[in-house]
Every structure is written in structure tokens, then in C-alpha cells.
Amino acid sequence: MVEPKSRTDLRRLARIMREYLQLDHVLYFPIVELLDVMTELFDDFNYEIVEDCVLSKKVHADTDIRTGHIRIKESVYEGACRGEGRDRMTIAHEIGHYFTLCFCGFKLTRNFGNARVITFRDPEWQAKCFAGELMVPAHLVKGMDQNEIAEQCGVSYDAACVQYKHLSKE
Ligand SMILES: [Zn+2]
């Protein structure tokens, strides 16, 4: 389990990152380029593009939370470069793991027994939430529908629907 972080916290983190990179008004986040920027910014961050067969079939990319090392399947990296929404989100998700686990205080504790991981303490939830907030900036998409969000932000229609649903509840 990791430190609790709400959607509001993760949205703030995504916003701080956008501001720092002077991308606060950019709808289409340059996620592939961010990999190289992060390599420059953080000593312990690095990523590797691996042949698809290196990772199991269901895995698109992974992050070693001890070292901050991200591995991305070649086909996913190429897809992201072409602007495939799902592949762009995969990269954002792994960067989310890096930020929420490595950069924002490494607070992993072993969870013995069967205690259920509460949603907001679940690292997978955190990475997913961060990725959604980074790729679909709440402050820029007000008034847009799901199709506009998918198109303008370069995310899949499904991802656009998820963010749209959260925003319309607020
Ligand atoms: Zn994950």
C-alpha cells in the first residue's frame, strides 16, 4: 500500500507538472517527449524500449518501483509516437507509478494477510487516476463532450468517457 492520495491530490500533481513544463494550456500532452525530459530531470528515472516478447502478452509496459526503471514494449512506444490514445495512456500510467511511488515518497508497506487495499491506497488506482488527470486536464476540457476530449487530448474514447464522467459529477 502507498500513501493515500485522492483524485484531487493527483490532479494537483498533474497540474504542477504541466505548469513546470509550461504545458498548462496544451490539450495534447506530449507524453512520449516527457520520457526524455524526465530522464534529464531525475537522476533515478530511466526507461527502456523492449521487444514485445520481453514482457508478457497482457503487459504493455511496467515500472520497477524500486529503481524507477520503466520498460515499454516497442509496439506500444511506436503506437504512442503515432498518437494512439491507448498507448499514450500506457506511458502516462507508468510515469504515474514513478511519481506516486518513487518521487512522492516511497511508502510501500508489506500488506500481509488479506486486508483489502482501499481504492485510494491502491498503487494501480493511483497510477490510473494520475494518468487520466495528466492526459485530460480538467481545467481545459470544461464544456467538451467525450468525442472532443478523445480527439483533442489524444486519448481513447473509453478514457475520455472515464474522465468525462468524473468531471460531470463534480
Ligand atoms: Zn500499473
Coordinates of N, CA, C and O and ligand atoms in Angstrom, one line a residue:
M1 N 0.8 -1.2 0.0 CA 0.0 0.0 0.0 C 0.9 1.3 0.0 O 2.0 1.2 0.5
V2 N 0.4 2.3 -0.6 CA 1.1 3.5 -0.7 C 0.3 4.6 0.0 O -0.8 4.4 0.4
E3 N 0.9 5.8 0.2 CA 0.3 6.9 0.8 C -1.1 7.2 0.2 O -1.2 7.2 -1.1
P4 N -2.1 7.5 0.9 CA -3.4 7.8 0.3 C -3.3 9.1 -0.5 O -2.6 10.0 -0.1
K5 N -3.8 9.0 -1.7 CA -3.9 10.3 -2.5 C -5.2 10.3 -3.2 O -5.6 9.3 -3.8
S6 N -5.9 11.3 -3.0 CA -7.2 11.4 -3.6 C -7.1 11.9 -5.1 O -6.0 12.3 -5.5
R7 N -8.2 11.8 -5.8 CA -8.2 12.3 -7.2 C -7.7 13.8 -7.2 O -7.0 14.2 -8.1
T8 N -8.2 14.6 -6.2 CA -7.8 16.0 -6.1 C -6.3 16.1 -6.0 O -5.7 17.0 -6.6
D9 N -5.7 15.3 -5.1 CA -4.2 15.4 -4.9 C -3.5 15.1 -6.2 O -2.5 15.7 -6.6
L10 N -4.0 14.0 -6.9 CA -3.4 13.6 -8.1 C -3.6 14.6 -9.3 O -2.7 14.8 -10.1
R11 N -4.7 15.2 -9.3 CA -5.0 16.3 -10.3 C -4.0 17.4 -10.0 O -3.5 18.0 -11.0
R12 N -3.8 17.8 -8.8 CA -2.9 18.9 -8.4 C -1.5 18.5 -8.9 O -0.8 19.3 -9.4
L13 N -1.1 17.3 -8.6 CA 0.3 16.8 -9.0 C 0.4 16.9 -10.5 O 1.5 17.4 -11.0
A14 N -0.6 16.5 -11.3 CA -0.5 16.6 -12.7 C -0.5 18.0 -13.2 O 0.3 18.4 -14.1
R15 N -1.2 18.9 -12.5 CA -1.2 20.3 -12.9 C 0.2 21.0 -12.6 O 0.7 21.7 -13.4
I16 N 0.7 20.6 -11.5 CA 2.1 21.2 -11.1 C 3.1 20.8 -12.2 O 3.9 21.6 -12.6
M17 N 3.0 19.5 -12.6 CA 3.9 19.0 -13.6 C 3.7 19.8 -14.9 O 4.7 20.2 -15.6
R18 N 2.4 20.0 -15.3 CA 2.1 20.7 -16.6 C 2.7 22.2 -16.5 O 3.3 22.7 -17.4
E19 N 2.5 22.8 -15.3 CA 2.9 24.2 -15.1 C 4.5 24.2 -15.2 O 5.0 25.1 -15.9
Y20 N 5.1 23.3 -14.5 CA 6.6 23.3 -14.5 C 7.1 23.1 -15.9 O 8.1 23.7 -16.3
L21 N 6.4 22.3 -16.7 CA 6.9 22.1 -18.1 C 6.3 23.1 -19.1 O 6.6 23.0 -20.3
Q22 N 5.6 24.1 -18.6 CA 5.0 25.2 -19.4 C 4.1 24.6 -20.4 O 4.0 25.0 -21.6
L23 N 3.3 23.6 -20.0 CA 2.3 22.9 -20.8 C 0.9 23.1 -20.3 O 0.0 22.3 -20.6
D24 N 0.8 24.1 -19.4 CA -0.5 24.2 -18.8 C -1.7 24.5 -19.7 O -2.8 24.2 -19.3
H25 N -1.4 25.0 -20.9 CA -2.5 25.3 -21.8 C -2.6 24.4 -23.0 O -3.2 24.6 -24.0
V26 N -1.8 23.3 -22.9 CA -1.7 22.4 -24.0 C -2.7 21.2 -23.8 O -2.6 20.5 -22.8
L27 N -3.6 21.0 -24.7 CA -4.6 19.9 -24.6 C -3.9 18.5 -24.9 O -4.1 17.6 -24.2
Y28 N -3.1 18.5 -26.0 CA -2.5 17.3 -26.4 C -1.1 17.1 -25.8 O -0.1 17.7 -26.2
F29 N -1.1 16.4 -24.6 CA 0.1 16.3 -23.9 C 1.2 15.5 -24.6 O 0.9 14.3 -25.0
P30 N 2.4 16.0 -24.7 CA 3.5 15.3 -25.4 C 4.1 14.2 -24.5 O 5.2 14.4 -24.1
I31 N 3.4 13.2 -24.3 CA 3.8 12.1 -23.4 C 5.1 11.4 -23.8 O 5.9 11.1 -22.9
V32 N 5.3 11.2 -25.0 CA 6.5 10.5 -25.5 C 7.7 11.3 -25.2 O 8.7 10.8 -24.7
E33 N 7.6 12.6 -25.5 CA 8.7 13.5 -25.2 C 9.0 13.6 -23.8 O 10.1 13.8 -23.3
L34 N 8.0 13.5 -22.9 CA 8.2 13.6 -21.5 C 9.1 12.6 -21.0 O 9.9 12.8 -20.0
L35 N 9.2 11.4 -21.6 CA 10.1 10.3 -21.2 C 11.5 10.9 -21.2 O 12.3 10.6 -20.2
D36 N 11.9 11.6 -22.2 CA 13.3 12.1 -22.3 C 13.5 13.2 -21.4 O 14.6 13.4 -20.8
V37 N 12.5 14.1 -21.2 CA 12.6 15.2 -20.3 C 12.8 14.7 -18.9 O 13.6 15.2 -18.1
M38 N 12.1 13.6 -18.5 CA 12.2 13.1 -17.2 C 13.6 12.5 -16.9 O 14.1 12.5 -15.8
T39 N 14.1 11.9 -18.0 CA 15.4 11.3 -17.9 C 16.5 12.4 -17.6 O 17.4 12.2 -16.8
E40 N 16.2 13.6 -18.1 CA 17.1 14.7 -17.8 C 16.9 15.2 -16.4 O 17.8 15.6 -15.7
L41 N 15.6 15.3 -16.0 CA 15.3 15.9 -14.7 C 15.6 15.1 -13.5 O 16.0 15.6 -12.5
F42 N 15.4 13.8 -13.6 CA 15.5 12.9 -12.4 C 16.6 11.9 -12.6 O 16.6 11.1 -13.5
D43 N 17.6 11.9 -11.7 CA 18.7 11.0 -11.8 C 18.3 9.5 -11.8 O 18.9 8.7 -12.4
D44 N 17.3 9.3 -11.0 CA 16.9 7.9 -10.8 C 15.8 7.4 -11.8 O 15.3 6.3 -11.7
F45 N 15.5 8.3 -12.8 CA 14.5 7.9 -13.8 C 15.1 7.4 -15.0 O 16.0 8.0 -15.6
N46 N 14.7 6.3 -15.5 CA 15.2 5.9 -16.9 C 14.1 4.9 -17.5 O 13.4 4.3 -16.8
Y47 N 14.2 4.9 -18.8 CA 13.2 4.0 -19.4 C 13.9 3.2 -20.6 O 15.0 3.6 -21.0
E48 N 13.3 2.2 -21.0 CA 13.9 1.3 -22.0 C 12.7 0.8 -22.9 O 11.6 0.5 -22.4
I49 N 13.0 0.8 -24.2 CA 12.0 0.2 -25.1 C 12.5 -1.2 -25.4 O 13.6 -1.4 -25.8
V50 N 11.6 -2.1 -25.1 CA 12.0 -3.5 -25.2 C 11.2 -4.2 -26.3 O 10.1 -3.8 -26.7
E51 N 11.7 -5.3 -26.8 CA 11.0 -6.1 -27.8 C 9.7 -6.6 -27.2 O 9.7 -6.9 -26.0
D52 N 8.7 -6.7 -27.9 CA 7.4 -7.1 -27.4 C 7.4 -8.4 -26.6 O 6.8 -8.6 -25.6
C53 N 8.3 -9.4 -27.0 CA 8.3 -10.7 -26.4 C 8.9 -10.7 -25.0 O 8.8 -11.6 -24.3
V54 N 9.6 -9.6 -24.6 CA 10.2 -9.5 -23.3 C 9.2 -9.4 -22.2 O 9.4 -10.0 -21.1
L55 N 8.1 -8.8 -22.5 CA 7.0 -8.6 -21.5 C 5.9 -9.6 -21.9 O 5.7 -9.9 -23.0
S56 N 5.2 -10.0 -20.8 CA 4.1 -11.0 -21.1 C 3.0 -10.3 -22.0 O 2.9 -9.1 -22.1
K57 N 2.2 -11.2 -22.5 CA 1.2 -10.8 -23.5 C 0.3 -9.6 -23.1 O 0.0 -8.7 -23.8
K58 N -0.2 -9.8 -21.8 CA -1.1 -8.8 -21.3 C -0.5 -7.5 -20.8 O -1.2 -6.5 -20.6
V59 N 0.8 -7.5 -20.6 CA 1.5 -6.3 -20.1 C 2.0 -5.4 -21.3 O 2.6 -5.9 -22.2
H60 N 1.7 -4.2 -21.2 CA 2.1 -3.2 -22.2 C 3.4 -2.5 -21.9 O 4.2 -2.2 -22.7
A61 N 3.6 -2.4 -20.6 CA 4.8 -1.7 -20.0 C 4.8 -2.0 -18.6 O 3.8 -2.4 -18.0
D62 N 6.0 -1.8 -17.9 CA 6.0 -1.9 -16.5 C 7.0 -1.0 -15.8 O 7.9 -0.5 -16.5
T63 N 6.9 -0.8 -14.5 CA 7.8 0.1 -13.8 C 8.3 -0.7 -12.6 O 7.5 -1.3 -11.9
D64 N 9.6 -0.7 -12.5 CA 10.2 -1.2 -11.3 C 10.2 -0.1 -10.2 O 11.0 0.9 -10.4
I65 N 9.4 -0.2 -9.2 CA 9.2 0.9 -8.3 C 10.4 1.1 -7.4 O 10.5 2.1 -6.7
R66 N 11.3 0.1 -7.4 CA 12.5 0.3 -6.5 C 13.5 1.1 -7.2 O 14.2 1.9 -6.6
T67 N 13.6 1.0 -8.5 CA 14.7 1.7 -9.3 C 14.1 2.8 -10.2 O 14.9 3.6 -10.7
G68 N 12.8 2.8 -10.3 CA 12.2 3.8 -11.2 C 12.4 3.5 -12.7 O 12.1 4.3 -13.6
H69 N 12.8 2.3 -12.9 CA 13.1 1.9 -14.3 C 11.8 1.4 -15.0 O 11.1 0.6 -14.6
I70 N 11.5 2.1 -16.2 CA 10.3 1.8 -16.9 C 10.7 1.0 -18.2 O 11.6 1.4 -18.9
R71 N 9.9 -0.1 -18.5 CA 10.1 -0.8 -19.7 C 8.8 -0.7 -20.5 O 7.7 -0.9 -20.0
I72 N 9.0 -0.3 -21.8 CA 7.9 -0.1 -22.7 C 8.0 -1.0 -23.9 O 9.1 -1.1 -24.5
K73 N 7.0 -1.8 -24.2 CA 7.0 -2.6 -25.4 C 7.2 -1.7 -26.7 O 6.6 -0.6 -26.8
E74 N 8.0 -2.2 -27.5 CA 8.3 -1.5 -28.8 C 7.0 -1.1 -29.5 O 6.9 0.1 -30.0
S75 N 6.0 -2.0 -29.6 CA 4.8 -1.7 -30.3 C 4.0 -0.6 -29.6 O 3.3 0.2 -30.3
V76 N 4.1 -0.6 -28.3 CA 3.4 0.5 -27.5 C 4.0 1.8 -27.7 O 3.4 2.9 -28.0
Y77 N 5.4 1.8 -27.7 CA 6.1 3.1 -27.9 C 5.8 3.7 -29.3 O 5.5 4.8 -29.5
E78 N 5.9 2.8 -30.3 CA 5.6 3.2 -31.6 C 4.2 3.7 -31.8 O 3.9 4.7 -32.4
G79 N 3.2 3.0 -31.2 CA 1.8 3.4 -31.2 C 1.7 4.8 -30.6 O 1.0 5.7 -31.1
A80 N 2.3 5.0 -29.5 CA 2.3 6.3 -28.8 C 2.8 7.4 -29.7 O 2.3 8.5 -29.7
C81 N 3.9 7.1 -30.4 CA 4.5 8.1 -31.3 C 3.5 8.5 -32.4 O 3.5 9.6 -32.9
R82 N 2.8 7.5 -32.8 CA 1.8 7.7 -33.9 C 0.5 8.4 -33.4 O -0.4 8.7 -34.1
G83 N 0.4 8.5 -32.0 CA -0.8 9.2 -31.5 C -1.9 8.2 -31.1 O -3.0 8.7 -30.8
E84 N -1.6 6.9 -30.9 CA -2.6 6.0 -30.4 C -3.0 6.3 -29.0 O -2.1 6.3 -28.1
G85 N -4.2 6.6 -28.7 CA -4.7 7.0 -27.4 C -4.3 6.0 -26.3 O -3.8 6.4 -25.2
R86 N -4.6 4.8 -26.6 CA -4.3 3.7 -25.6 C -2.8 3.6 -25.2 O -2.5 3.5 -24.1
D87 N -2.0 3.7 -26.2 CA -0.6 3.6 -26.0 C 0.0 4.9 -25.3 O 0.9 4.8 -24.4
R88 N -0.6 6.0 -25.6 CA -0.2 7.2 -24.9 C -0.5 7.1 -23.5 O 0.2 7.5 -22.6
M89 N -1.7 6.6 -23.2 CA -2.2 6.4 -21.8 C -1.3 5.4 -21.0 O -1.0 5.6 -19.8
T90 N -0.9 4.4 -21.7 CA 0.0 3.4 -21.1 C 1.3 4.1 -20.6 O 1.7 3.8 -19.4
I91 N 1.9 4.9 -21.4 CA 3.1 5.6 -20.9 C 2.8 6.6 -19.8 O 3.5 6.6 -18.8
A92 N 1.7 7.3 -19.9 CA 1.3 8.2 -18.8 C 1.1 7.4 -17.5 O 1.4 7.8 -16.4
H93 N 0.5 6.2 -17.6 CA 0.3 5.3 -16.5 C 1.6 4.9 -15.8 O 1.7 5.0 -14.5
E94 N 2.6 4.5 -16.6 CA 3.9 4.1 -16.0 C 4.5 5.3 -15.3 O 5.1 5.2 -14.2
I95 N 4.5 6.5 -15.9 CA 5.0 7.7 -15.3 C 4.3 8.0 -14.0 O 4.8 8.4 -13.0
G96 N 3.0 7.7 -14.0 CA 2.2 7.8 -12.8 C 2.7 6.9 -11.7 O 2.8 7.4 -10.5
H97 N 3.1 5.7 -12.0 CA 3.7 4.9 -11.0 C 5.0 5.5 -10.5 O 5.2 5.5 -9.3
Y98 N 5.8 6.0 -11.3 CA 7.0 6.6 -10.9 C 6.8 7.8 -10.0 O 7.4 7.8 -8.9
F99 N 5.9 8.6 -10.3 CA 5.6 9.8 -9.5 C 4.9 9.4 -8.2 O 5.3 9.9 -7.1
T100 N 4.0 8.6 -8.2 CA 3.2 8.3 -7.0 C 4.0 7.4 -6.0 O 3.8 7.5 -4.8
L101 N 4.9 6.6 -6.6 CA 5.6 5.6 -5.7 C 7.0 6.1 -5.4 O 7.5 6.0 -4.3
C102 N 7.7 6.5 -6.4 CA 9.1 6.8 -6.2 C 9.4 8.3 -5.8 O 10.1 8.5 -4.8
F103 N 8.8 9.2 -6.5 CA 9.1 10.6 -6.3 C 8.4 11.2 -5.1 O 8.9 12.0 -4.4
C104 N 7.1 10.8 -4.9 CA 6.3 11.4 -3.9 C 6.4 10.6 -2.6 O 5.5 10.5 -1.8
G105 N 7.6 10.1 -2.3 CA 7.8 9.5 -1.0 C 7.5 8.0 -1.1 O 6.4 7.6 -1.5
F106 N 8.5 7.2 -0.9 CA 8.4 5.8 -1.1 C 7.8 5.2 0.2 O 8.5 5.1 1.2
K107 N 6.5 4.9 0.2 CA 5.9 4.5 1.5 C 5.3 3.1 1.3 O 4.2 2.8 1.9
L108 N 5.9 2.3 0.5 CA 5.3 0.9 0.4 C 5.5 0.1 1.7 O 6.5 0.0 2.2
T109 N 4.4 -0.4 2.1 CA 4.5 -1.3 3.3 C 4.0 -2.7 2.8 O 3.1 -2.8 2.0
R110 N 4.5 -3.7 3.4 CA 4.1 -5.0 3.0 C 2.7 -5.2 3.6 O 2.4 -4.9 4.8
N111 N 1.8 -5.8 2.8 CA 0.5 -6.0 3.3 C 0.2 -7.5 3.5 O -0.2 -8.2 2.6
F112 N 0.6 -7.9 4.7 CA 0.4 -9.3 5.0 C -1.1 -9.6 5.2 O -1.9 -8.7 5.5
G113 N -1.5 -10.8 5.0 CA -2.9 -11.2 5.2 C -3.7 -10.8 4.0 O -3.2 -10.4 3.0
N114 N -5.0 -10.8 4.2 CA -5.9 -10.5 3.1 C -6.6 -9.1 3.2 O -7.6 -8.9 2.5
A115 N -6.0 -8.2 4.0 CA -6.6 -6.9 4.2 C -6.9 -6.3 2.8 O -5.9 -6.3 2.0
R116 N -8.0 -5.9 2.5 CA -8.3 -5.3 1.2 C -7.6 -3.9 1.0 O -7.6 -3.2 2.0
V117 N -7.1 -3.7 -0.1 CA -6.5 -2.4 -0.3 C -7.6 -1.4 -0.7 O -8.3 -1.6 -1.6
I118 N -7.6 -0.4 0.1 CA -8.7 0.6 -0.1 C -8.3 1.3 -1.4 O -7.2 1.6 -1.7
T119 N -9.4 1.6 -2.2 CA -9.2 2.1 -3.5 C -8.1 3.2 -3.6 O -7.2 3.1 -4.4
F120 N -8.2 4.2 -2.8 CA -7.2 5.3 -3.0 C -5.8 5.0 -2.5 O -4.9 5.8 -2.6
R121 N -5.6 3.8 -1.9 CA -4.3 3.4 -1.5 C -3.7 2.4 -2.4 O -2.6 2.0 -2.3
D122 N -4.5 2.1 -3.4 CA -4.0 1.1 -4.4 C -3.1 1.7 -5.4 O -3.6 2.6 -6.1
P123 N -1.9 1.3 -5.5 CA -1.0 1.9 -6.5 C -1.5 1.9 -7.9 O -1.2 2.8 -8.7
E124 N -2.2 0.8 -8.3 CA -2.7 0.8 -9.6 C -3.8 1.9 -9.9 O -3.8 2.5 -10.9
W125 N -4.6 2.1 -8.8 CA -5.6 3.1 -8.9 C -4.9 4.5 -9.1 O -5.3 5.3 -9.9
Q126 N -3.9 4.7 -8.2 CA -3.2 6.0 -8.3 C -2.6 6.3 -9.6 O -2.7 7.4 -10.1
A127 N -2.0 5.3 -10.2 CA -1.3 5.5 -11.5 C -2.3 5.7 -12.6 O -2.2 6.6 -13.4
K128 N -3.5 5.0 -12.5 CA -4.5 5.2 -13.5 C -5.2 6.6 -13.4 O -5.4 7.3 -14.4
C129 N -5.4 7.0 -12.1 CA -6.0 8.3 -11.9 C -5.1 9.4 -12.3 O -5.5 10.3 -13.0
F130 N -3.8 9.3 -12.0 CA -2.8 10.3 -12.3 C -2.8 10.4 -13.9 O -2.8 11.5 -14.4
A131 N -2.7 9.3 -14.5 CA -2.6 9.3 -16.0 C -3.8 10.0 -16.6 O -3.6 10.8 -17.5
G132 N -5.0 9.7 -16.1 CA -6.2 10.3 -16.6 C -6.2 11.8 -16.4 O -6.5 12.6 -17.3
E133 N -5.8 12.2 -15.3 CA -5.7 13.7 -14.9 C -4.7 14.4 -15.7 O -4.9 15.6 -16.1
L134 N -3.6 13.7 -16.0 CA -2.5 14.3 -16.8 C -2.9 14.5 -18.2 O -2.7 15.6 -18.8
M135 N -3.5 13.5 -18.8 CA -3.8 13.5 -20.2 C -5.0 14.3 -20.6 O -5.2 14.8 -21.7
V136 N -6.0 14.3 -19.6 CA -7.2 15.1 -19.8 C -7.3 16.1 -18.7 O -7.9 15.9 -17.7
P137 N -6.7 17.3 -19.0 CA -6.6 18.3 -17.9 C -8.0 18.9 -17.7 O -8.6 19.5 -18.5
A138 N -8.5 18.8 -16.4 CA -9.8 19.2 -16.0 C -10.1 20.7 -16.4 O -11.1 21.0 -16.8
H139 N -9.0 21.5 -16.2 CA -9.2 22.9 -16.4 C -9.3 23.3 -17.8 O -9.7 24.4 -18.2
L140 N -9.0 22.4 -18.8 CA -9.0 22.8 -20.2 C -10.2 22.1 -20.9 O -10.5 22.5 -22.1
V141 N -10.8 21.1 -20.4 CA -11.8 20.4 -21.1 C -13.3 20.7 -20.7 O -14.2 20.0 -21.2
K142 N -13.4 21.7 -19.9 CA -14.8 22.0 -19.5 C -15.6 22.4 -20.7 O -15.2 23.1 -21.6
G143 N -16.8 21.8 -20.8 CA -17.8 22.0 -21.9 C -17.6 21.1 -23.1 O -18.3 21.2 -24.0
M144 N -16.5 20.3 -23.0 CA -16.3 19.4 -24.2 C -17.1 18.1 -23.9 O -17.3 17.7 -22.8
D145 N -17.4 17.5 -25.0 CA -18.0 16.1 -24.9 C -16.9 15.1 -25.0 O -15.8 15.4 -25.3
Q146 N -17.4 13.8 -24.9 CA -16.4 12.7 -24.9 C -15.6 12.6 -26.2 O -14.4 12.4 -26.2
N147 N -16.3 12.9 -27.3 CA -15.5 12.8 -28.6 C -14.5 13.9 -28.7 O -13.4 13.7 -29.2
E148 N -14.9 15.1 -28.3 CA -13.9 16.2 -28.4 C -12.7 15.9 -27.5 O -11.6 16.2 -27.8
I149 N -13.0 15.4 -26.3 CA -11.9 15.1 -25.3 C -11.0 14.1 -26.0 O -9.7 14.3 -26.0
A150 N -11.5 13.0 -26.5 CA -10.7 12.0 -27.1 C -9.8 12.5 -28.2 O -8.6 12.3 -28.3
E151 N -10.4 13.3 -29.1 CA -9.7 13.9 -30.2 C -8.6 14.9 -29.8 O -7.5 14.8 -30.2
Q152 N -9.1 15.9 -29.0 CA -8.2 17.0 -28.6 C -7.0 16.5 -27.7 O -5.9 17.1 -27.8
C153 N -7.3 15.6 -26.8 CA -6.3 15.2 -25.8 C -5.5 14.0 -26.3 O -4.5 13.6 -25.7
G154 N -5.9 13.4 -27.4 CA -5.2 12.2 -27.9 C -5.3 11.0 -26.9 O -4.4 10.3 -26.7
V155 N -6.6 10.8 -26.4 CA -6.8 9.6 -25.6 C -7.9 8.7 -26.3 O -8.5 9.2 -27.2
S156 N -8.0 7.5 -25.8 CA -9.0 6.6 -26.4 C -10.4 7.2 -26.0 O -10.6 7.9 -25.0
Y157 N -11.4 6.7 -26.7 CA -12.8 7.1 -26.4 C -13.2 6.7 -25.0 O -13.8 7.4 -24.3
D158 N -12.7 5.4 -24.7 CA -13.0 4.9 -23.3 C -12.4 5.8 -22.2 O -13.1 6.1 -21.2
A159 N -11.2 6.2 -22.4 CA -10.5 7.0 -21.4 C -11.2 8.4 -21.3 O -11.4 8.9 -20.2
A160 N -11.6 8.9 -22.5 CA -12.3 10.2 -22.5 C -13.6 10.1 -21.7 O -14.0 11.0 -21.0
C161 N -14.3 8.9 -21.9 CA -15.6 8.7 -21.1 C -15.4 8.7 -19.6 O -16.2 9.3 -18.9
V162 N -14.3 8.1 -19.2 CA -14.0 8.0 -17.8 C -13.8 9.4 -17.2 O -14.4 9.7 -16.2
Q163 N -12.9 10.1 -17.8 CA -12.7 11.5 -17.3 C -13.9 12.4 -17.4 O -14.2 13.1 -16.5
Y164 N -14.7 12.2 -18.5 CA -15.9 13.0 -18.6 C -16.9 12.7 -17.5 O -17.5 13.6 -16.9
K165 N -17.0 11.4 -17.1 CA -17.9 11.0 -16.1 C -17.5 11.7 -14.7 O -18.3 12.2 -14.0
H166 N -16.1 11.6 -14.4 CA -15.7 12.3 -13.2 C -16.0 13.8 -13.2 O -16.4 14.3 -12.2
L167 N -15.7 14.4 -14.3 CA -15.8 15.8 -14.4 C -17.3 16.3 -14.3 O -17.6 17.3 -13.7
S168 N -18.2 15.5 -14.9 CA -19.6 15.9 -14.9 C -20.2 15.6 -13.5 O -21.3 16.2 -13.2
K169 N -19.6 14.8 -12.7 CA -20.1 14.6 -11.3 C -19.7 15.7 -10.4 O -20.2 15.9 -9.3
E170 N -18.6 16.5 -10.8 CA -18.1 17.5 -9.8 C -18.9 18.8 -9.9 O -19.5 19.1 -10.8
Ligands
ZN1 ZN 0.2 -0.1 -13.3

